[in-house]
Amino acid sequence: MQAKDYPRELVGYGRSTPDPKWPGGAHVAVQFVINYEEGGESSIMDGDPASENLLSEIVGAAPWPGQRNLNMESIYEYGSRAGFWRLFRMFTELNVQTTVYGVTLAMARNPEAVAAMKEAGWEIASHGYRWLEYKDFPEAKEREHILEAVRLHTELVGERPYGMYQGKPSDNTLKLVMEEGGFLYSSDSYADDLPYWVKGLDRQPFLIIPYTLETNDMRFATPQGFNTGDQFFTYLKDAFDVLYQEGREGTPKMMSVGLHCRLVGRPGRAAALKRFIEYVLSHDKVWIPQRIEIARHWHEHHKPAAAL
């Protein structure tokens, strides 16, 4: 296949990354994401064929076709009942902003948590209508879920979402997100340390703000992942130190930190997260934005002058 026909972009910014011109001349933008998924995961009670099996203390769990897994359910319930509030207190007491990736059905089942997110002034981006694997969904059904996510999100929050992270996307997800028409960015990518533009509808540029699966507490729930809070802290610190130094040398980047209420919301892990946040706050020339702030900054300062 000729390069011009190949659907993937493997070159990116190449050897000369652009200066993002972060506010205040920041050497790095550190962006925290709280994934709020509890209550939107796979469950036969919501018509799914099997129980949830991902990202819990039961590493390597298998879905149970036609059955509830009460252990799995209670692990998820810890996230909404206790873990969320531990993270809420931590971020508000440290006066650090975050973006929530909110699964819409999960938010609908805990209005008090949504009220707290709004009280804190957090961005609430969409994490889809359900936390499901969309690769096998018919295009029309996924479109229906995206539209319902926006409708219900707007009803719950009082404002539509401007960012989208489906999390387990299909080949159609990005097209459907652009087609919906109201999103400023998508984060279903792990391809770069900076935002970038892709060709949207009618060749208009559409913004991708990459996310992360490595500076992410999900690695507490995967083989060859983090076993202790110290491992989590050390990995985050090393990533921050490298990016901060690159920024001092003239090539600032962004660092995403992915969090889950049922994982890092546990006390022994929350301690490591707090140490890392305090470490970041001990440095000058660090910008800690919401993802919507990065999106607006990129739209203002780095939008292509013409169609792609």
XYZ file of C-alpha atoms in Angstrom, residues 10-295:
286
model
C 3.089 7.428 11.481
C 5.129 10.612 10.991
C 3.455 13.142 13.246
C 5.530 16.183 14.197
C 8.791 14.410 13.390
C 12.059 15.770 14.703
C 10.765 19.324 15.200
C 7.845 19.432 17.606
C 6.000 22.760 17.696
C 6.200 25.097 20.668
C 2.759 24.737 22.265
C 3.122 28.203 23.871
C 1.571 27.009 27.104
C 0.250 29.832 29.310
C 2.901 31.427 31.499
C 5.660 29.852 29.459
C 5.067 26.533 31.233
C 7.610 23.788 30.628
C 4.889 21.128 30.767
C 1.113 20.855 30.937
C 0.057 18.196 33.459
C -3.532 17.099 33.012
C -5.411 14.854 35.453
C -8.405 12.776 34.358
C -10.856 11.065 36.712
C -12.712 8.305 34.878
C -16.212 8.015 36.338
C -17.497 4.631 35.107
C -19.135 2.957 38.094
C -22.707 2.044 37.219
C -22.127 2.166 33.472
C -20.082 -1.029 33.157
C -21.260 -4.310 31.629
C -24.131 -5.881 33.551
C -26.881 -8.326 32.671
C -29.215 -5.984 34.596
C -28.713 -3.455 31.797
C -29.325 -6.009 29.080
C -25.679 -6.924 28.466
C -24.801 -10.559 27.760
C -22.317 -10.916 30.619
C -20.828 -9.335 33.732
C -17.968 -6.823 33.712
C -14.426 -8.190 33.693
C -12.011 -5.245 33.304
C -10.033 -2.939 35.590
C -10.709 -4.294 39.034
C -8.851 -6.030 41.850
C -9.716 -9.354 40.172
C -6.866 -9.273 37.646
C -7.569 -11.577 34.715
C -11.277 -11.892 35.501
C -13.484 -13.361 32.796
C -16.989 -12.172 31.947
C -19.752 -14.410 33.277
C -22.320 -14.922 30.494
C -25.856 -14.492 31.784
C -24.764 -14.018 35.395
C -24.022 -11.240 37.839
C -20.562 -11.129 39.434
C -21.296 -9.668 42.846
C -17.620 -9.366 43.762
C -16.988 -7.318 40.620
C -20.079 -5.220 41.231
C -19.042 -4.362 44.778
C -15.533 -3.370 43.620
C -17.113 -0.923 41.202
C -19.491 0.269 43.914
C -16.483 1.151 46.066
C -15.492 3.647 43.386
C -18.773 5.551 43.483
C -19.433 5.166 47.217
C -15.948 5.895 48.638
C -13.184 6.328 46.061
C -14.800 9.239 44.263
C -15.150 11.207 47.488
C -11.523 10.564 48.474
C -10.412 11.985 45.107
C -12.894 14.866 45.362
C -11.500 15.905 48.739
C -7.905 15.521 47.581
C -8.237 17.626 44.443
C -10.352 20.338 46.045
C -8.122 20.611 49.130
C -5.029 20.911 46.930
C -6.903 23.342 44.645
C -6.044 21.306 41.557
C -8.374 21.163 38.580
C -9.219 17.989 36.692
C -11.303 16.665 33.842
C -13.865 13.953 34.457
C -14.488 11.371 31.770
C -18.086 10.710 32.735
C -19.958 7.629 31.545
C -23.414 9.100 31.206
C -25.442 6.253 32.713
C -23.009 6.062 35.638
C -23.486 9.776 36.343
C -27.269 9.401 36.114
C -27.093 6.838 38.915
C -25.189 9.136 41.301
C -26.515 12.719 41.063
C -24.657 13.689 44.259
C -21.319 12.946 42.593
C -22.304 15.034 39.560
C -23.266 17.900 41.870
C -19.819 17.687 43.506
C -18.063 17.751 40.111
C -20.004 20.894 39.201
C -19.354 22.465 42.619
C -15.615 21.943 42.102
C -15.768 23.525 38.639
C -14.383 20.421 36.942
C -14.771 19.839 33.226
C -17.102 16.906 32.649
C -16.266 15.373 29.287
C -18.155 12.441 27.800
C -16.959 8.889 28.319
C -19.847 7.631 26.216
C -23.296 6.452 27.204
C -22.002 3.122 28.553
C -18.527 1.773 29.343
C -18.731 -0.954 26.717
C -16.640 -2.460 23.935
C -17.890 -0.696 20.792
C -15.793 -2.509 18.194
C -18.613 -4.949 17.397
C -21.475 -2.421 17.581
C -23.357 -1.632 14.374
C -22.648 1.940 13.300
C -26.270 2.972 13.796
C -26.313 1.636 17.369
C -23.091 3.410 18.310
C -24.457 6.622 16.797
C -27.568 6.192 18.910
C -25.429 5.778 22.049
C -23.343 8.888 21.291
C -26.435 11.019 20.710
C -28.065 9.697 23.877
C -24.838 10.359 25.809
C -24.927 14.011 24.738
C -28.655 14.372 25.453
C -28.550 12.801 28.910
C -25.239 14.469 29.813
C -26.786 17.863 29.016
C -29.801 17.033 31.175
C -27.642 15.909 34.116
C -24.925 18.565 33.981
C -26.788 21.534 32.549
C -24.308 21.831 29.677
C -23.333 19.544 26.830
C -19.919 17.821 26.807
C -17.221 19.334 24.574
C -14.749 16.466 24.818
C -15.248 12.798 24.013
C -13.368 9.686 25.124
C -15.253 6.567 24.128
C -12.437 4.492 25.639
C -13.143 1.294 23.733
C -13.853 2.762 20.289
C -14.828 1.229 16.979
C -13.652 2.059 13.478
C -16.649 4.412 13.302
C -16.234 6.277 16.602
C -14.217 9.282 15.463
C -16.412 9.821 12.413
C -19.547 9.674 14.589
C -18.058 12.079 17.136
C -17.259 14.589 14.383
C -20.663 14.021 12.802
C -22.442 14.890 16.080
C -21.117 18.401 15.563
C -20.665 19.814 19.050
C -17.390 18.326 20.258
C -14.214 20.421 20.333
C -11.921 17.423 20.745
C -11.631 13.653 20.962
C -9.182 11.774 23.183
C -9.424 8.275 21.704
C -5.728 8.300 20.835
C -2.426 7.598 22.570
C -0.288 8.714 19.633
C 1.582 11.802 20.823
C 2.756 14.058 23.647
C 0.945 17.022 22.090
C -2.492 17.645 20.595
C -2.768 17.316 16.835
C -5.264 17.886 14.032
C -6.912 15.299 11.801
C -9.011 15.768 8.701
C -12.641 16.155 9.722
C -15.872 16.475 7.818
C -15.570 18.582 4.657
C -11.782 18.505 5.224
C -12.124 20.806 8.237
C -9.523 20.199 10.994
C -10.676 18.282 14.047
C -8.644 18.247 17.256
C -7.233 15.150 18.949
C -5.923 15.527 22.505
C -4.113 12.229 23.171
C -4.707 10.336 26.396
C -2.580 7.695 28.151
C -2.693 4.058 29.189
C 0.693 4.115 30.952
C 0.739 7.087 33.334
C -2.557 5.598 34.401
C -3.700 3.810 37.542
C -5.264 1.100 35.353
C -1.849 -0.564 35.539
C -2.700 -1.546 39.113
C -5.236 -3.899 37.505
C -3.160 -5.401 34.690
C -0.398 -8.030 34.511
C 3.084 -6.488 34.658
C 1.569 -3.380 36.193
C 2.001 -1.380 39.409
C 1.972 -3.419 42.613
C 2.554 -0.628 45.120
C 1.917 3.057 45.461
C 5.667 3.647 45.348
C 5.857 2.116 41.861
C 3.007 4.351 40.704
C 4.605 7.462 42.190
C 8.039 6.665 40.780
C 6.709 6.083 37.282
C 4.686 9.318 37.310
C 7.640 11.258 38.736
C 10.041 9.909 36.097
C 7.626 10.810 33.305
C 7.139 14.304 34.734
C 10.892 14.860 35.201
C 11.699 13.911 31.599
C 8.933 16.097 30.172
C 9.804 19.011 32.483
C 13.444 18.877 31.367
C 12.428 18.730 27.699
C 10.314 21.823 28.310
C 13.248 23.639 29.921
C 15.270 22.815 26.812
C 12.650 24.350 24.535
C 10.235 21.561 23.569
C 7.316 21.637 26.047
C 4.838 18.767 26.003
C 1.758 17.602 27.877
C 1.402 14.795 30.405
C -1.920 13.045 30.997
C -2.548 11.165 34.246
C -5.435 8.696 34.135
C -7.304 7.875 37.351
C -10.201 5.624 38.347
C -12.270 6.004 41.497
C -12.252 2.265 42.292
C -8.481 1.950 41.766
C -6.490 4.979 42.938
C -9.416 5.844 45.217
C -8.221 3.092 47.563
C -6.268 4.528 50.531
C -2.922 2.853 49.820
C -2.890 4.176 46.273
C -4.380 7.577 47.016
C -1.365 8.332 49.200
C 0.946 7.943 46.193
C -1.268 10.125 44.018
C -1.206 12.877 46.635
C 2.595 12.713 46.819
C 2.791 13.114 43.058
C 0.403 16.067 42.939
C 2.398 17.782 45.694
C 5.608 17.055 43.763
C 4.156 18.691 40.642
C 2.992 21.685 42.682
C 6.524 22.136 44.057
C 7.749 23.150 40.570
C 7.328 26.476 38.851
C 6.357 26.866 35.200
C 3.845 23.998 35.299
C 0.347 24.422 33.861
C -2.348 22.118 35.323
C -5.332 22.621 33.013
C -8.546 20.856 32.247
C -8.602 19.204 28.833
C -11.109 21.759 27.571
C -8.542 24.476 28.367
C -5.958 22.649 26.264
C -8.531 22.346 23.474
